[in-house]
Amino acid sequence: MTVTDAPTSSLLERIQPAEGGREIHDPATGELVGRTRQTTVADLDAAVARAKATQPQWAAVSSQERAEALNAAAEALEAHAEELAILLSREQGKPLNGPNARFEVSACVSWLRATASFTLEPEVIVDEESGRSVLHWRPLGVVGAIGPWNWPMMISIWQIAPSLRQGNTVVVKPSGYTPLSVLALIEVLNTALPADVLIAVPGRGDVGERLSAHPDVAKIMFTGSTETGKSIIKTAADTVKRMTMELGGNDAGIVLDDADPKALADDIFWGAFINTGQTCAALKRLYVPESLYDQVCEALVEVAQQSPMGVGLEEQNVLGPVQNKPQWQIVADLVASAKESGARILIGGDPDENATGYFYPTTLVADIDPHQRLVTEEQFGPALPIVKYTDLDQAIEWANELDVALGSSVWGTDPDRTEDVAARLVAGSTWINKHGAIDPRVPFGGAKESGFGVEFGIHGLKEVSQPHVITR
Ligand code: NDP
């Protein structure tokens, strides 16, 4: 077994308070990772004031120079990639390998570079003898970014990069569970950015609430639970803030009866278990036709058996612990309720309550009622319910019947048929023969209570810009 050492991180030393601070522990081992400073509401006000004061200068910088600054920030991240990945692995719990910590840091680099390459040009809407109207995209001002604990670095970059690209300044409130990863990320980014265009305010929900209410914050970009999203929408209403809400999901995947289970098993498994299932747009309920049911179940069990779970710094692992105890409990309760309902556990489902760390075994649940809680509620962890269907229309109805609709997927060999089924699914994104395959050029966002607004690409730049039409 190869174990990567957890070196004393110089970045960690730079972001920790000289003394005191809140302790952050590794969810896999319980070891102390570091200490975080805690911002008060007064500190937050001061940070917003600095960001507001700097914003006009940043907006006045040419688009080309802002792109160069983002590229320089990407280079700085690349230079610190391994150090950042180790810190992320220890704080969040995700393994270094697989679609996890090293992947997340490298995605931050590529998202920064991609965002630097996009430009939002003015649009000539009308140009005729009697008049000319041109739509310009102005910066909004200060953007408040509130992030979750599952992909703390990557989601922060999704919020930071387009905002800075468009000439906004950004105040970031990381999740209380994973502040060190985001503080370290921002420490590195700031080696390449002018002072005060990007400020971190590590604190708990009260700091996020003040950011959402702050009269000098023009926009909130939020990723997290639907419940907190609703609360932010209410808090932000008084100042008519712009908002991008990327909230919870419970993505359905529908396997069609012409699919090849063996060929698809790996992609279905990782569509569901990426980041140990703690991903907003992960596949969280799988619908499989009766004719392929046993084959799909067997193929998924095989992949699960070949995917080691354990401490993130042990190089062979590709699955890790659940990040925190409340989330572990949600997964445990939902699987327990599925078991009690008579569903069949194909693998996992029996956590060692005395183990060190918040490990929940990779769990596949078959013969489950389509309205059982493990199917209809978001588990956000390593457990996948597999629902049998005999009628495709019925499966589509089940897929569409929840209040959330972030992503979805269709699996089959006939391109026309998969496209037809995809068109009948309600979601922000539907993938064919893949799940959660995001791309910095392709807009991503939710339908229904999974949120509103899109991130990424040119469409994402528009979300952090004020449209301004000049007509003559
Ligand atoms: P939350 O929605 O509670 O937290 C997300 C962020 O919002 C955190 O930074 C949090 O701060 C902050 N926050 C909390 N309360 C407020 C408030 N009133 N105003 C402004 N900001 C606030 O998510 P959790 O991390 O607690 O996870 C709970 C559930 O959310 C999970 O079970 C999962 O279903 C879902 N989730 C979805 C994610 C996604 O990517 N869509 C990501 C993570 C979770 P603090 O952490 O300090 O409380």
Coordinates of C-alpha atoms and ligand atoms in Angstrom, one line a residue:
M1 CA 0.0 0.0 0.0
T2 CA 1.4 3.4 -1.0
V3 CA 0.6 6.2 1.4
T4 CA 1.2 9.8 0.5
D5 CA 2.6 11.7 3.5
A6 CA 0.6 14.6 4.8
P7 CA 3.5 17.1 4.9
T8 CA 3.3 20.2 7.0
S9 CA 1.7 22.4 4.4
S10 CA 3.2 25.8 4.1
L11 CA -0.1 27.0 2.7
L12 CA -1.8 25.7 5.8
E13 CA 0.6 27.7 7.9
R14 CA -0.2 30.8 5.9
I15 CA -4.0 30.5 6.3
Q16 CA -4.2 29.5 10.0
P17 CA -4.6 32.1 12.7
A18 CA -1.4 32.5 14.9
E19 CA -3.4 31.1 17.8
G20 CA -6.9 29.8 18.4
G21 CA -9.4 29.3 15.7
R22 CA -11.8 26.4 15.1
E23 CA -10.3 23.0 14.7
I24 CA -11.0 21.0 11.5
H25 CA -10.7 17.3 11.6
D26 CA -10.1 14.7 8.9
P27 CA -13.4 12.8 8.4
A28 CA -11.5 9.6 7.6
T29 CA -9.2 9.5 10.6
G30 CA -10.4 12.1 13.1
E31 CA -6.9 13.7 13.0
L32 CA -6.5 17.4 13.4
V33 CA -6.0 18.9 9.9
G34 CA -5.7 22.6 10.9
R35 CA -7.5 25.5 12.5
T36 CA -9.6 28.1 10.7
R37 CA -10.1 31.7 11.6
Q38 CA -13.7 32.7 12.0
T39 CA -15.1 35.8 10.5
T40 CA -17.6 37.8 12.4
V41 CA -20.4 39.8 10.8
A42 CA -18.4 43.0 11.4
D43 CA -15.4 41.4 9.6
L44 CA -17.7 40.5 6.7
D45 CA -18.9 44.1 6.5
A46 CA -15.3 45.3 6.3
A47 CA -14.5 42.7 3.6
V48 CA -17.5 43.9 1.5
A49 CA -16.4 47.5 1.9
R50 CA -12.9 46.6 0.6
A51 CA -14.3 44.6 -2.3
K52 CA -16.7 47.5 -3.2
A53 CA -13.8 50.0 -3.1
T54 CA -11.7 47.9 -5.4
Q55 CA -14.3 46.9 -7.9
P56 CA -14.3 50.0 -10.1
Q57 CA -10.5 49.7 -10.7
W58 CA -10.9 46.0 -11.5
A59 CA -13.8 46.8 -13.9
A60 CA -11.6 49.4 -15.6
V61 CA -8.9 46.9 -16.4
S62 CA -9.1 45.6 -19.9
S63 CA -10.8 42.3 -20.6
Q64 CA -7.5 41.0 -21.9
E65 CA -5.7 41.9 -18.7
R66 CA -8.4 40.2 -16.6
A67 CA -8.0 37.1 -18.7
E68 CA -4.3 37.2 -18.2
A69 CA -4.8 37.5 -14.4
L70 CA -7.0 34.4 -14.5
N71 CA -4.4 32.5 -16.5
A72 CA -1.7 33.6 -14.0
A73 CA -3.9 32.4 -11.2
A74 CA -4.4 29.0 -13.0
E75 CA -0.6 28.8 -13.2
A76 CA -0.2 29.5 -9.5
L77 CA -2.7 26.7 -8.7
E78 CA -0.9 24.3 -11.0
A79 CA 2.4 25.1 -9.1
H80 CA 0.6 24.2 -5.8
A81 CA -1.6 21.4 -7.1
E82 CA -0.2 18.5 -5.0
E83 CA -0.2 20.5 -1.8
L84 CA -3.8 21.7 -2.4
A85 CA -4.9 18.1 -3.3
I86 CA -3.5 16.7 -0.1
L87 CA -5.1 19.4 2.0
L88 CA -8.4 18.9 0.2
S89 CA -8.2 15.1 0.7
R90 CA -7.5 15.5 4.4
E91 CA -10.2 18.1 5.1
Q92 CA -12.9 16.8 2.8
G93 CA -12.1 13.1 3.0
K94 CA -12.0 12.4 -0.7
P95 CA -9.2 10.2 -2.0
L96 CA -6.3 11.7 -3.9
N97 CA -7.0 9.4 -6.9
G98 CA -10.1 8.6 -9.0
P99 CA -12.5 11.5 -9.7
N100 CA -11.5 13.1 -6.4
A101 CA -8.9 15.5 -5.0
R102 CA -6.2 15.6 -7.7
F103 CA -9.0 15.7 -10.3
E104 CA -10.7 18.5 -8.4
V105 CA -7.6 20.7 -8.3
S106 CA -6.9 20.1 -12.0
A107 CA -10.5 20.9 -12.8
C108 CA -10.0 24.3 -11.0
V109 CA -7.0 25.0 -13.3
S110 CA -8.9 24.1 -16.5
W111 CA -12.1 26.0 -15.5
L112 CA -10.0 29.1 -14.8
R113 CA -8.3 28.8 -18.2
A114 CA -11.5 28.1 -20.0
T115 CA -13.2 31.1 -18.4
A116 CA -10.3 33.3 -19.2
S117 CA -10.8 32.4 -22.9
F118 CA -14.4 33.4 -23.0
T119 CA -15.4 36.9 -24.0
L120 CA -18.8 38.5 -23.9
E121 CA -19.0 40.9 -26.7
P122 CA -21.7 43.7 -27.0
E123 CA -24.6 42.5 -29.1
V124 CA -26.1 44.7 -31.8
I125 CA -29.9 44.0 -31.3
V126 CA -31.3 46.5 -33.8
D127 CA -29.4 48.4 -36.5
E128 CA -31.6 50.3 -38.9
E129 CA -32.0 53.7 -40.3
S130 CA -34.3 54.9 -37.5
G131 CA -32.1 53.6 -34.7
R132 CA -29.5 51.3 -33.3
S133 CA -29.6 49.3 -30.0
V134 CA -26.6 47.7 -28.6
L135 CA -26.6 45.4 -25.5
H136 CA -23.5 45.7 -23.3
W137 CA -22.6 43.4 -20.4
R138 CA -21.5 45.4 -17.5
P139 CA -20.1 44.1 -14.2
L140 CA -22.6 43.9 -11.4
G141 CA -20.3 45.0 -8.6
V142 CA -19.5 42.8 -5.6
V143 CA -20.6 39.1 -5.9
G144 CA -21.1 37.1 -2.8
A145 CA -20.2 33.4 -3.2
I146 CA -21.5 30.8 -0.7
G147 CA -20.3 27.3 -1.2
P148 CA -20.8 23.7 0.0
W149 CA -18.4 21.1 1.4
N150 CA -18.6 18.4 -1.3
W151 CA -16.5 20.0 -4.0
P152 CA -15.2 23.0 -2.0
M153 CA -12.5 24.1 -4.4
M154 CA -14.1 23.4 -7.7
I155 CA -17.5 25.0 -6.8
S156 CA -15.7 28.1 -5.5
I157 CA -13.8 28.4 -8.8
W158 CA -17.2 28.1 -10.7
Q159 CA -18.4 31.1 -8.7
I160 CA -15.1 33.1 -8.6
A161 CA -13.8 32.7 -12.2
P162 CA -16.8 34.1 -14.2
S163 CA -17.4 36.9 -11.6
L164 CA -13.8 38.1 -11.9
R165 CA -13.7 37.7 -15.6
Q166 CA -16.6 40.2 -15.9
G167 CA -15.0 42.8 -13.7
N168 CA -16.8 42.0 -10.4
T169 CA -15.0 41.6 -7.1
V170 CA -15.9 38.5 -5.0
V171 CA -16.4 37.8 -1.3
V172 CA -16.4 34.1 -0.7
K173 CA -18.0 32.3 2.3
P174 CA -16.9 28.7 2.3
S175 CA -18.7 25.9 4.0
G176 CA -18.0 25.6 7.7
Y177 CA -17.0 22.0 7.1
T178 CA -14.3 22.7 4.5
P179 CA -13.0 26.2 5.1
L180 CA -9.3 25.3 4.9
S181 CA -9.5 24.0 1.3
V182 CA -11.1 27.2 0.1
L183 CA -8.8 29.5 2.2
A184 CA -5.8 27.7 0.7
L185 CA -7.2 28.0 -2.8
I186 CA -7.8 31.7 -2.4
E187 CA -4.4 32.2 -0.8
V188 CA -2.9 30.8 -4.0
L189 CA -5.2 32.6 -6.4
N190 CA -4.4 35.9 -4.7
T191 CA -0.7 35.5 -5.4
A192 CA -1.7 36.3 -9.0
L193 CA -4.6 38.7 -8.5
P194 CA -4.6 42.4 -7.4
A195 CA -5.4 43.0 -3.7
D196 CA -9.0 42.9 -2.6
V197 CA -10.6 41.6 -5.8
L198 CA -11.1 38.3 -4.1
I199 CA -11.6 38.0 -0.3
A200 CA -12.5 35.0 1.8
V201 CA -14.7 35.2 4.9
P202 CA -14.7 31.9 6.7
G203 CA -17.6 31.8 9.0
R204 CA -20.8 30.0 9.7
G205 CA -24.4 30.5 8.4
D206 CA -24.8 33.9 10.1
V207 CA -21.9 35.3 7.9
G208 CA -23.6 33.8 4.8
E209 CA -26.9 35.3 5.9
R210 CA -25.3 38.8 6.3
L211 CA -23.6 38.4 2.9
S212 CA -27.1 37.6 1.4
A213 CA -28.7 40.7 3.0
H214 CA -25.8 43.1 2.5
P215 CA -26.9 46.2 0.5
D216 CA -23.5 46.4 -1.2
V217 CA -23.5 42.9 -2.5
A218 CA -25.1 42.9 -6.0
K219 CA -25.4 39.1 -6.5
I220 CA -25.3 35.9 -4.6
M221 CA -24.0 32.7 -6.2
F222 CA -25.0 29.8 -4.0
T223 CA -24.5 26.1 -4.1
G224 CA -25.9 24.0 -1.3
S225 CA -29.1 22.6 0.0
T226 CA -32.5 23.6 -1.3
E227 CA -33.6 24.5 2.2
T228 CA -30.7 27.0 2.7
G229 CA -31.3 28.3 -0.9
K230 CA -34.9 29.2 -0.1
S231 CA -33.7 31.0 3.1
I232 CA -31.1 33.0 1.0
I233 CA -33.8 33.9 -1.6
K234 CA -35.9 35.4 1.2
T235 CA -33.0 37.2 2.8
A236 CA -31.8 38.6 -0.5
A237 CA -35.2 39.8 -1.6
D238 CA -35.0 43.1 0.3
T239 CA -32.1 44.3 -1.8
V240 CA -33.4 42.7 -5.1
K241 CA -30.1 40.8 -5.5
R242 CA -29.4 38.8 -8.6
M243 CA -29.0 35.2 -7.7
T244 CA -27.7 31.9 -9.1
M245 CA -29.1 29.0 -7.1
E246 CA -27.5 25.6 -7.6
L247 CA -29.4 23.5 -5.1
G248 CA -30.0 19.9 -4.2
G249 CA -30.9 17.2 -6.8
N250 CA -32.0 13.7 -7.0
D251 CA -31.0 12.7 -10.5
A252 CA -32.7 9.9 -12.2
G253 CA -31.0 7.6 -14.7
I254 CA -33.1 5.4 -17.1
V255 CA -31.6 2.4 -18.7
L256 CA -33.4 1.4 -21.9
D257 CA -33.9 -2.3 -22.9
D258 CA -31.4 -2.2 -25.7
A259 CA -28.5 -1.1 -23.4
D260 CA -25.4 -3.3 -22.9
P261 CA -25.1 -3.6 -19.1
K262 CA -21.5 -4.7 -19.1
A263 CA -20.4 -1.9 -21.3
L264 CA -22.2 0.7 -19.3
A265 CA -21.7 -0.5 -15.7
D266 CA -18.5 1.5 -15.1
D267 CA -20.0 4.8 -16.3
I268 CA -23.2 4.2 -14.4
F269 CA -21.3 3.4 -11.2
W270 CA -19.1 6.5 -11.4
G271 CA -22.1 8.6 -12.4
A272 CA -23.6 7.6 -9.0
F273 CA -20.5 7.2 -6.8
I274 CA -18.3 10.1 -7.9
N275 CA -17.0 11.8 -4.8
T276 CA -18.5 8.9 -2.9
G277 CA -22.0 10.0 -4.0
Q278 CA -21.6 13.5 -2.5
T279 CA -22.2 15.4 -5.7
C280 CA -25.2 17.5 -6.6
A281 CA -25.5 16.1 -10.1
A282 CA -24.7 12.5 -9.3
L283 CA -27.0 9.7 -10.4
K284 CA -29.1 9.1 -7.3
R285 CA -31.9 6.7 -8.5
L286 CA -31.5 4.2 -11.4
Y287 CA -34.5 2.8 -13.3
V288 CA -33.8 -0.5 -15.1
P289 CA -36.1 -2.6 -17.4
E290 CA -37.1 -6.0 -16.0
S291 CA -35.4 -7.7 -19.0
L292 CA -31.9 -6.3 -18.0
Y293 CA -32.4 -6.0 -14.3
D294 CA -30.3 -8.9 -13.0
Q295 CA -27.5 -8.2 -15.5
V296 CA -27.3 -4.5 -14.5
C297 CA -27.3 -5.3 -10.8
E298 CA -24.6 -7.9 -11.2
A299 CA -22.4 -5.6 -13.4
L300 CA -22.7 -2.8 -10.8
V301 CA -21.9 -5.1 -7.9
E302 CA -18.7 -6.1 -9.8
V303 CA -17.6 -2.5 -10.2
A304 CA -18.4 -1.8 -6.6
Q305 CA -16.2 -4.7 -5.5
Q306 CA -13.3 -3.4 -7.5
S307 CA -13.5 0.2 -6.1
P308 CA -11.6 0.4 -2.8
M309 CA -12.9 2.8 -0.1
G310 CA -10.6 4.1 2.6
V311 CA -8.4 7.0 3.8
G312 CA -7.8 9.5 1.1
L313 CA -4.0 9.6 1.3
E314 CA -3.7 5.9 0.7
E315 CA -3.1 5.9 -3.0
Q316 CA -5.2 2.8 -4.0
N317 CA -8.5 4.2 -2.7
V318 CA -11.0 5.8 -5.0
L319 CA -13.9 6.1 -2.5
G320 CA -13.7 7.9 0.8
P321 CA -15.7 8.7 3.9
V322 CA -18.9 10.7 4.0
Q323 CA -17.6 14.3 4.8
N324 CA -19.5 14.8 8.1
K325 CA -21.6 13.0 10.7
P326 CA -25.0 14.6 9.9
Q327 CA -24.6 13.6 6.3
W328 CA -23.5 10.1 7.3
Q329 CA -26.6 9.8 9.4
I330 CA -28.8 10.8 6.5
V331 CA -27.3 8.0 4.4
A332 CA -27.6 5.5 7.2
D333 CA -31.2 6.4 8.0
L334 CA -32.3 6.2 4.3
V335 CA -30.7 2.8 3.8
A336 CA -32.1 1.5 7.0
S337 CA -35.6 2.6 6.0
A338 CA -35.1 0.9 2.6
K339 CA -34.1 -2.3 4.4
E340 CA -37.1 -2.1 6.7
S341 CA -39.3 -1.7 3.6
G342 CA -38.1 -5.1 2.3
A343 CA -35.7 -3.9 -0.3
R344 CA -32.8 -6.2 -1.1
I345 CA -29.2 -5.1 -0.3
L346 CA -26.9 -6.3 -3.1
I347 CA -23.8 -5.0 -1.4
G348 CA -23.0 -2.8 1.6
G349 CA -25.7 -1.4 3.8
D350 CA -24.1 -2.6 7.0
P351 CA -21.8 0.2 8.4
D352 CA -19.4 -0.5 11.2
E353 CA -20.7 1.9 13.8
N354 CA -17.5 1.7 15.8
A355 CA -15.1 2.3 12.9
T356 CA -12.9 5.4 12.9
G357 CA -14.1 7.9 10.4
Y358 CA -17.5 8.5 8.7
F359 CA -17.2 5.6 6.4
Y360 CA -20.4 4.2 4.9
P361 CA -19.9 1.1 2.7
T362 CA -20.7 1.3 -1.0
T363 CA -24.3 0.2 -1.1
L364 CA -26.5 -1.0 -3.9
V365 CA -30.2 -1.6 -3.2
A366 CA -32.4 -3.6 -5.5
D367 CA -36.1 -4.6 -5.6
I368 CA -37.1 -1.3 -4.0
D369 CA -40.4 0.4 -4.2
P370 CA -40.3 3.5 -6.5
H371 CA -41.7 5.6 -3.8
Q372 CA -39.5 4.4 -1.0
R373 CA -37.6 7.2 0.8
L374 CA -34.2 6.1 -0.5
V375 CA -35.5 6.8 -4.0
T376 CA -37.5 10.0 -3.4
E377 CA -35.1 11.7 -1.0
E378 CA -31.6 12.9 -1.8
Q379 CA -29.1 10.5 -0.1
F380 CA -26.0 12.5 -1.0
G381 CA -23.7 9.6 -0.2
P382 CA -22.6 6.1 -1.3
A383 CA -26.0 4.4 -1.7
L384 CA -27.8 3.8 -5.0
P385 CA -31.4 2.5 -5.3
I386 CA -32.1 0.4 -8.4
V387 CA -35.8 0.4 -9.4
K388 CA -37.2 -2.2 -11.7
Y389 CA -39.7 -1.1 -14.4
T390 CA -41.7 -2.8 -17.1
D391 CA -43.2 0.2 -18.8
L392 CA -40.9 3.0 -20.1
D393 CA -43.7 5.6 -19.8
Q394 CA -44.0 4.7 -16.2
A395 CA -40.3 5.0 -15.6
I396 CA -40.3 8.5 -17.2
E397 CA -43.2 9.5 -15.0
W398 CA -41.3 8.4 -11.9
A399 CA -38.2 10.2 -13.0
N400 CA -40.1 13.4 -13.5
E401 CA -42.3 13.4 -10.4
L402 CA -40.0 14.9 -7.8
D403 CA -39.8 18.6 -6.8
V404 CA -36.1 18.7 -7.7
A405 CA -34.7 18.3 -11.2
L406 CA -31.0 19.0 -11.6
G407 CA -29.6 16.3 -14.0
S408 CA -30.7 13.1 -15.5
S409 CA -29.5 10.4 -17.9
V410 CA -30.6 7.9 -20.5
W411 CA -28.6 4.7 -21.2
G412 CA -29.1 2.8 -24.5
T413 CA -27.7 1.9 -27.9
D414 CA -30.2 3.5 -30.3
P415 CA -29.3 7.2 -30.6
D416 CA -32.8 8.3 -31.7
R417 CA -34.5 6.5 -29.0
T418 CA -32.2 7.8 -26.2
E419 CA -32.6 11.4 -27.6
D420 CA -36.4 10.9 -27.6
V421 CA -36.4 9.8 -24.0
A422 CA -34.0 12.5 -23.0
A423 CA -36.4 15.1 -24.4
R424 CA -39.2 13.8 -22.2
L425 CA -37.1 14.3 -19.0
V426 CA -37.5 17.4 -16.9
A427 CA -34.0 18.6 -15.8
G428 CA -31.4 21.3 -16.3
S429 CA -29.1 18.7 -18.0
T430 CA -29.7 15.3 -19.5
W431 CA -26.8 13.2 -20.4
I432 CA -26.8 10.2 -22.8
N433 CA -24.7 7.2 -21.8
K434 CA -22.9 9.3 -19.2
H435 CA -24.0 11.2 -16.1
G436 CA -22.7 14.4 -14.6
A437 CA -20.3 15.1 -17.5
I438 CA -19.8 18.8 -17.0
D439 CA -17.8 21.0 -19.3
P440 CA -16.7 24.6 -18.7
R441 CA -18.2 25.6 -22.1
V442 CA -21.6 24.0 -21.5
P443 CA -24.3 25.7 -19.4
F444 CA -25.2 23.9 -16.2
G445 CA -28.1 24.6 -13.9
G446 CA -31.2 23.2 -12.3
A447 CA -35.0 23.0 -13.1
K448 CA -37.7 23.1 -10.4
E449 CA -36.4 23.4 -6.9
S450 CA -32.9 22.4 -8.0
G451 CA -32.4 26.1 -8.6
F452 CA -32.2 28.7 -11.3
G453 CA -29.6 30.5 -13.3
V454 CA -26.8 28.7 -15.2
E455 CA -23.1 28.4 -14.7
F456 CA -20.2 28.0 -17.2
G457 CA -19.5 29.3 -20.6
I458 CA -20.8 32.4 -22.2
H459 CA -24.2 31.9 -20.5
G460 CA -22.5 31.8 -17.2
L461 CA -20.7 35.1 -17.9
K462 CA -24.1 36.7 -18.6
E463 CA -25.3 35.6 -15.1
V464 CA -22.7 37.8 -13.4
S465 CA -23.2 40.8 -15.7
Q466 CA -25.7 43.6 -15.8
P467 CA -27.3 43.9 -19.3
H468 CA -27.2 47.5 -20.4
V469 CA -28.8 48.6 -23.6
I470 CA -27.7 51.8 -25.3
T471 CA -30.1 53.0 -28.0
R472 CA -29.7 55.9 -30.4
Ligands
NDP1 P1 -26.1 24.0 3.4 O1 -27.0 24.4 2.3 O2 -26.6 24.0 4.8 O3 -24.8 24.9 3.4 C1 -24.2 25.5 2.2 C2 -23.6 26.8 2.5 O4 -24.6 27.8 3.0 C3 -22.6 26.7 3.6 O5 -21.5 27.6 3.3 C4 -23.4 27.2 4.8 O6 -22.6 27.6 5.9 C5 -24.2 28.3 4.2 N1 -25.3 28.7 5.0 C6 -26.0 28.0 5.9 N2 -27.1 28.7 6.3 C7 -27.1 29.9 5.7 C8 -27.9 31.0 5.6 N3 -29.0 31.1 6.4 N4 -27.6 32.0 4.8 C9 -26.6 32.0 4.0 N5 -25.7 30.9 4.0 C10 -26.0 29.9 4.8 O7 -25.6 22.6 3.0 P2 -24.9 21.6 3.9 O8 -23.5 21.7 3.7 O9 -25.3 21.6 5.4 O10 -25.5 20.2 3.3 C11 -26.8 19.9 3.6 C12 -27.5 19.2 2.4 O11 -27.3 20.1 1.2 C13 -26.9 17.9 2.0 O12 -27.5 16.9 2.7 C14 -27.1 17.9 0.5 O13 -28.4 17.3 0.3 C15 -27.2 19.3 0.1 N6 -26.0 19.7 -0.6 C16 -26.0 20.0 -1.9 C17 -24.9 20.4 -2.5 C18 -24.9 20.7 -4.0 O14 -23.9 20.7 -4.6 N7 -26.1 21.0 -4.6 C19 -23.6 20.6 -1.9 C20 -23.7 20.3 -0.4 C21 -24.8 19.9 0.2 P3 -22.1 26.6 7.1 O15 -21.6 25.4 6.4 O16 -21.2 27.4 7.8 O17 -23.4 26.3 7.8

